[in-house]
PDB file of C-alpha atoms in Angstrom:
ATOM      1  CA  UNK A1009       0.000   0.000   0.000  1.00  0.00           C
ATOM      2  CA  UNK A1010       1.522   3.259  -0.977  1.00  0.00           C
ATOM      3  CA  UNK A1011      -0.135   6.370   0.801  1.00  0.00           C
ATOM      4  CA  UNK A1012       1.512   9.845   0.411  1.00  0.00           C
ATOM      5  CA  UNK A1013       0.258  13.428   1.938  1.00  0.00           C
ATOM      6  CA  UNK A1014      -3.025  13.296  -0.481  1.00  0.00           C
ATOM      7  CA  UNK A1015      -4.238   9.919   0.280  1.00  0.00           C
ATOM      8  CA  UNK A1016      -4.020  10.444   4.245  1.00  0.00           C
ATOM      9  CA  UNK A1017      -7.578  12.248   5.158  1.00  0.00           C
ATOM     10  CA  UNK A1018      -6.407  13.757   8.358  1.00  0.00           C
ATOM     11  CA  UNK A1019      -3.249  15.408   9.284  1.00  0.00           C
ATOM     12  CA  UNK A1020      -1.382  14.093  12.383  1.00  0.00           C
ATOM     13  CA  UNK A1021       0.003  17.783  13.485  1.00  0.00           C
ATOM     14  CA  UNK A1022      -3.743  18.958  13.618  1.00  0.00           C
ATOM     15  CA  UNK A1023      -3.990  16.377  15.407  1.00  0.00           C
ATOM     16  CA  UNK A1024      -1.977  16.483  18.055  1.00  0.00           C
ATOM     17  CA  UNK A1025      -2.312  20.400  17.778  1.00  0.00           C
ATOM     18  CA  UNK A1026      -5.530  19.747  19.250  1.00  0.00           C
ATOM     19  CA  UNK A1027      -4.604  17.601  21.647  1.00  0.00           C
ATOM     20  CA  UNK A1028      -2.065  20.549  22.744  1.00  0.00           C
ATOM     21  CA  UNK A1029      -4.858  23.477  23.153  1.00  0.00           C
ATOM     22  CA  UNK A1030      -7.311  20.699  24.843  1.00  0.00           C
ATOM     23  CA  UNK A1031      -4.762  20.448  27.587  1.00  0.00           C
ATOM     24  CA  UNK A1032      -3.498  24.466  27.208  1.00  0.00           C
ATOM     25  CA  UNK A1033       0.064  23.544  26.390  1.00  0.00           C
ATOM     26  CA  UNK A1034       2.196  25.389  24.020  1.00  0.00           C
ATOM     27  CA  UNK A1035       4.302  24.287  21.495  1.00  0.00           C
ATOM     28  CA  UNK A1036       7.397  25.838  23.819  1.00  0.00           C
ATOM     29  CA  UNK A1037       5.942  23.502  26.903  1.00  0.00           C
ATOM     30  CA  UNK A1038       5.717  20.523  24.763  1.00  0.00           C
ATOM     31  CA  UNK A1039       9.409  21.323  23.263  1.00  0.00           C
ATOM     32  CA  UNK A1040      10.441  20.990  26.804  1.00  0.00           C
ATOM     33  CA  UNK A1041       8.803  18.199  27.480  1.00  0.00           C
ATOM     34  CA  UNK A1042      10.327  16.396  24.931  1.00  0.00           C
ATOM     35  CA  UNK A1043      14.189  17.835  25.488  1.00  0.00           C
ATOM     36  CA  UNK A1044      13.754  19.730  22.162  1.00  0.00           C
ATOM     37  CA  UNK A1045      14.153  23.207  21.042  1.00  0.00           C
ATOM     38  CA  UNK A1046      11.402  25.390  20.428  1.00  0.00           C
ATOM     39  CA  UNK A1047      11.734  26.005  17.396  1.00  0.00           C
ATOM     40  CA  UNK A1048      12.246  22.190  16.680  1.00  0.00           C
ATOM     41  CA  UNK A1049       8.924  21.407  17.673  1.00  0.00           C
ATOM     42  CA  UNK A1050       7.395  24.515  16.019  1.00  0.00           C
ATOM     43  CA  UNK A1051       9.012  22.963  12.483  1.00  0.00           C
ATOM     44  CA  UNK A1052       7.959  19.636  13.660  1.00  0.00           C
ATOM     45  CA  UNK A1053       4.410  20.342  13.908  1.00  0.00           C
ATOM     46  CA  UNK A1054       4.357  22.161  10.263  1.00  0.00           C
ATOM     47  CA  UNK A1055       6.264  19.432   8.532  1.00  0.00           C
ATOM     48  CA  UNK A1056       3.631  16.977   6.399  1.00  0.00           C
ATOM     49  CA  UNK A1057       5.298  13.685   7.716  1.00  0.00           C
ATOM     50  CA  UNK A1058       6.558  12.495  11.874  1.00  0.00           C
ATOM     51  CA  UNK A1059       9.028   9.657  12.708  1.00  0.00           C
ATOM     52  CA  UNK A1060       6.868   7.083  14.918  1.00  0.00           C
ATOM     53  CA  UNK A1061       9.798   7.211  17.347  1.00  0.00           C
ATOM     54  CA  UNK A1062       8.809  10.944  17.740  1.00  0.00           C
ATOM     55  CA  UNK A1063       5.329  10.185  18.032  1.00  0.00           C
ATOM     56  CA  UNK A1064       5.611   7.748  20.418  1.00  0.00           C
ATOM     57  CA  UNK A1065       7.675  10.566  22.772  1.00  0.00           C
ATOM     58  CA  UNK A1066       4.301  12.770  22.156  1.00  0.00           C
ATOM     59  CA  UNK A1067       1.864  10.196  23.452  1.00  0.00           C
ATOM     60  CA  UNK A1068       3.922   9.989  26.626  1.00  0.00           C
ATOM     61  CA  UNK A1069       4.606  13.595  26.751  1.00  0.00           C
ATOM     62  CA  UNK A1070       0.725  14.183  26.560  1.00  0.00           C
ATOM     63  CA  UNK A1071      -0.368  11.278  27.705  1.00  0.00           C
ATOM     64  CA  UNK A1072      -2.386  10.362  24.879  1.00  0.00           C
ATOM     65  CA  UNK A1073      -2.417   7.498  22.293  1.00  0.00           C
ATOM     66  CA  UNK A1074      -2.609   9.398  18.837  1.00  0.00           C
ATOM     67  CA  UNK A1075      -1.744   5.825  17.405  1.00  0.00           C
ATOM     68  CA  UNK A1076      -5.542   4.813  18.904  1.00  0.00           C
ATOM     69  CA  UNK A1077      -6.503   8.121  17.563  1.00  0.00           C
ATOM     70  CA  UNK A1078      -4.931   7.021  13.746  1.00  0.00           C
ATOM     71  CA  UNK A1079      -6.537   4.059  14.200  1.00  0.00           C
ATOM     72  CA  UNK A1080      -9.526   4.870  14.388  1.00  0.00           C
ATOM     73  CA  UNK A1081      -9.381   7.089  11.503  1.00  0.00           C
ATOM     74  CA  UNK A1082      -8.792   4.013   9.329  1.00  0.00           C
ATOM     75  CA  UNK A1083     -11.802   2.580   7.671  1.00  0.00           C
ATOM     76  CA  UNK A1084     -10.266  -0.996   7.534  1.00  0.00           C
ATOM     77  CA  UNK A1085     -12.405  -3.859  10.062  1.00  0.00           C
ATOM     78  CA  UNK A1086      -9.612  -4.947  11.983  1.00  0.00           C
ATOM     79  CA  UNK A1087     -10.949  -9.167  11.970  1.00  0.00           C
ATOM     80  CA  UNK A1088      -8.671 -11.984  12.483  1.00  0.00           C
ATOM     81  CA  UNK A1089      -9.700 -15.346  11.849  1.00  0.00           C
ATOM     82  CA  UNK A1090      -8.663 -16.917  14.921  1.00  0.00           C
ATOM     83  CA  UNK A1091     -10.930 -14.128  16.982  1.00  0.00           C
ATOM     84  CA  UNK A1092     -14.307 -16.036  17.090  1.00  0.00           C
ATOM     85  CA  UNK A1093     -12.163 -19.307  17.577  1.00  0.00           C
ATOM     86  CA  UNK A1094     -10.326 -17.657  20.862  1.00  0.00           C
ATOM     87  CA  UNK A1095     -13.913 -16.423  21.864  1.00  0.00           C
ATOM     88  CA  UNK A1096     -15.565 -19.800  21.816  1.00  0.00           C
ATOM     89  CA  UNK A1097     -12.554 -21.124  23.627  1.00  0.00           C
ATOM     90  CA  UNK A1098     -12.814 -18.096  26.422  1.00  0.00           C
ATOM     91  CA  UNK A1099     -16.427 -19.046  26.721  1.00  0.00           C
ATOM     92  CA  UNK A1100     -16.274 -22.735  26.987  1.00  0.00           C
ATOM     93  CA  UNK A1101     -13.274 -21.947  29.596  1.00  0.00           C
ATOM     94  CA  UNK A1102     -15.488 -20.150  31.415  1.00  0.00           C
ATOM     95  CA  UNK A1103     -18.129 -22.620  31.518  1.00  0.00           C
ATOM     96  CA  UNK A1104     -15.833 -25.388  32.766  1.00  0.00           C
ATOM     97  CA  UNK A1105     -14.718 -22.846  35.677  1.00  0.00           C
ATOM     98  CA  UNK A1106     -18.319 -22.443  36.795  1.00  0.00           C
ATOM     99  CA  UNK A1107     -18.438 -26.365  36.973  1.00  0.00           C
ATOM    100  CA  UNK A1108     -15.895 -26.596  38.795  1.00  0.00           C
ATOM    101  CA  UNK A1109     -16.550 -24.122  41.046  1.00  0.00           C
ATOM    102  CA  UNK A1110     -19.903 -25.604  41.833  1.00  0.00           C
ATOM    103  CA  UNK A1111     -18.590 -29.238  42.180  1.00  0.00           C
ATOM    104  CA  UNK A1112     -15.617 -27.889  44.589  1.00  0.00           C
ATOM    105  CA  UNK A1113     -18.657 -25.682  46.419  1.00  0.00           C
ATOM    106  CA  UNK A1114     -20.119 -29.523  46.346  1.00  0.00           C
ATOM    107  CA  UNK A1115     -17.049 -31.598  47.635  1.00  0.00           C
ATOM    108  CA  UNK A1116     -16.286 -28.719  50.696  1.00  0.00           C
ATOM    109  CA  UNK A1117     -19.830 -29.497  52.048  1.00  0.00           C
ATOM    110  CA  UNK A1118     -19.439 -33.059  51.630  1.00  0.00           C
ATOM    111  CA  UNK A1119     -16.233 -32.843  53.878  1.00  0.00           C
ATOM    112  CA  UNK A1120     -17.747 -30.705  56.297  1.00  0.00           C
ATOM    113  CA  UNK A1121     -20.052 -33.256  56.574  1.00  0.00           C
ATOM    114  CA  UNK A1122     -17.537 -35.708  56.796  1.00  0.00           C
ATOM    115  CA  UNK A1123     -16.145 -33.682  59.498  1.00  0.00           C
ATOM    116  CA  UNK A1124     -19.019 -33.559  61.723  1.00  0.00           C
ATOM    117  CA  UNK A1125     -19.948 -37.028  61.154  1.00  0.00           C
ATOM    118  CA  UNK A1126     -16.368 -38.171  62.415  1.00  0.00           C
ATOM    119  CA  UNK A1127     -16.416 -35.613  65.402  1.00  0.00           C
ATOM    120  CA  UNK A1128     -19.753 -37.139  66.806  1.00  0.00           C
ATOM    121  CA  UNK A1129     -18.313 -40.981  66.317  1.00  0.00           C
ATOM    122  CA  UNK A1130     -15.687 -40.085  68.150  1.00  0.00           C
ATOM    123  CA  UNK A1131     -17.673 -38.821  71.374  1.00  0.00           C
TER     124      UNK A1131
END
């Protein structure tokens, strides 16, 4: 898949432009943040592309996850195959943990009883 500027429908500098004036930080605060110059992260958020190293310092910087954010900008259905197979698996786990729990729920009373029983044969 090729994609260049004209093929991406969003830009990721609006982006996390946005995410700057929701939390009232300047570029200069964010620049800090990240160890970089000021002017480095005025040029940074103008340029059209971002390294995903960079990126990821953002997201920790802001304490966001623009990759979430890209994400869900995509109009792909994330589906893997093996999904519904896991599912059924988590489900019939879960059914054979209720079983047990109710026969172990069974077995504890049954020694209890077993208990008692023993206590009054030995009076």
């Amino acid at each position: 898949m090729n994609s260049t500027k004209n093929n991406v429908p969003f830009s990721i500098q609006k982006m996390i432009k946005n995410y700057l004036k929701e939390q009232h930080i300047t570029p200069t605060q964010l620049a800090r943040r990240l160890s970089m110059r000021p002017i480095s992260a005025h040029q940074m958020l103008e340029r059209p592309t971002m390294q995903v190293d960079r990126l990821w310092s953002i997201c920790l910087a802001l304490d966001v996850n623009i990759f979430q954010a890209v994400a869900n900008e995509l109009d792909i259905e994330h589906y893997h195959p093996k999904v519904d197979q896991l599912k059924k698996e988590i489900e019939a786990g879960n059914q054979q943990i209720n079983a047990l729990r109710k026969e172990l729920e069974l077995l504890t009373h049954e020694n209890n009883t077993l208990k008692e029983v023993i206590g009054l044969l030995r009076k």
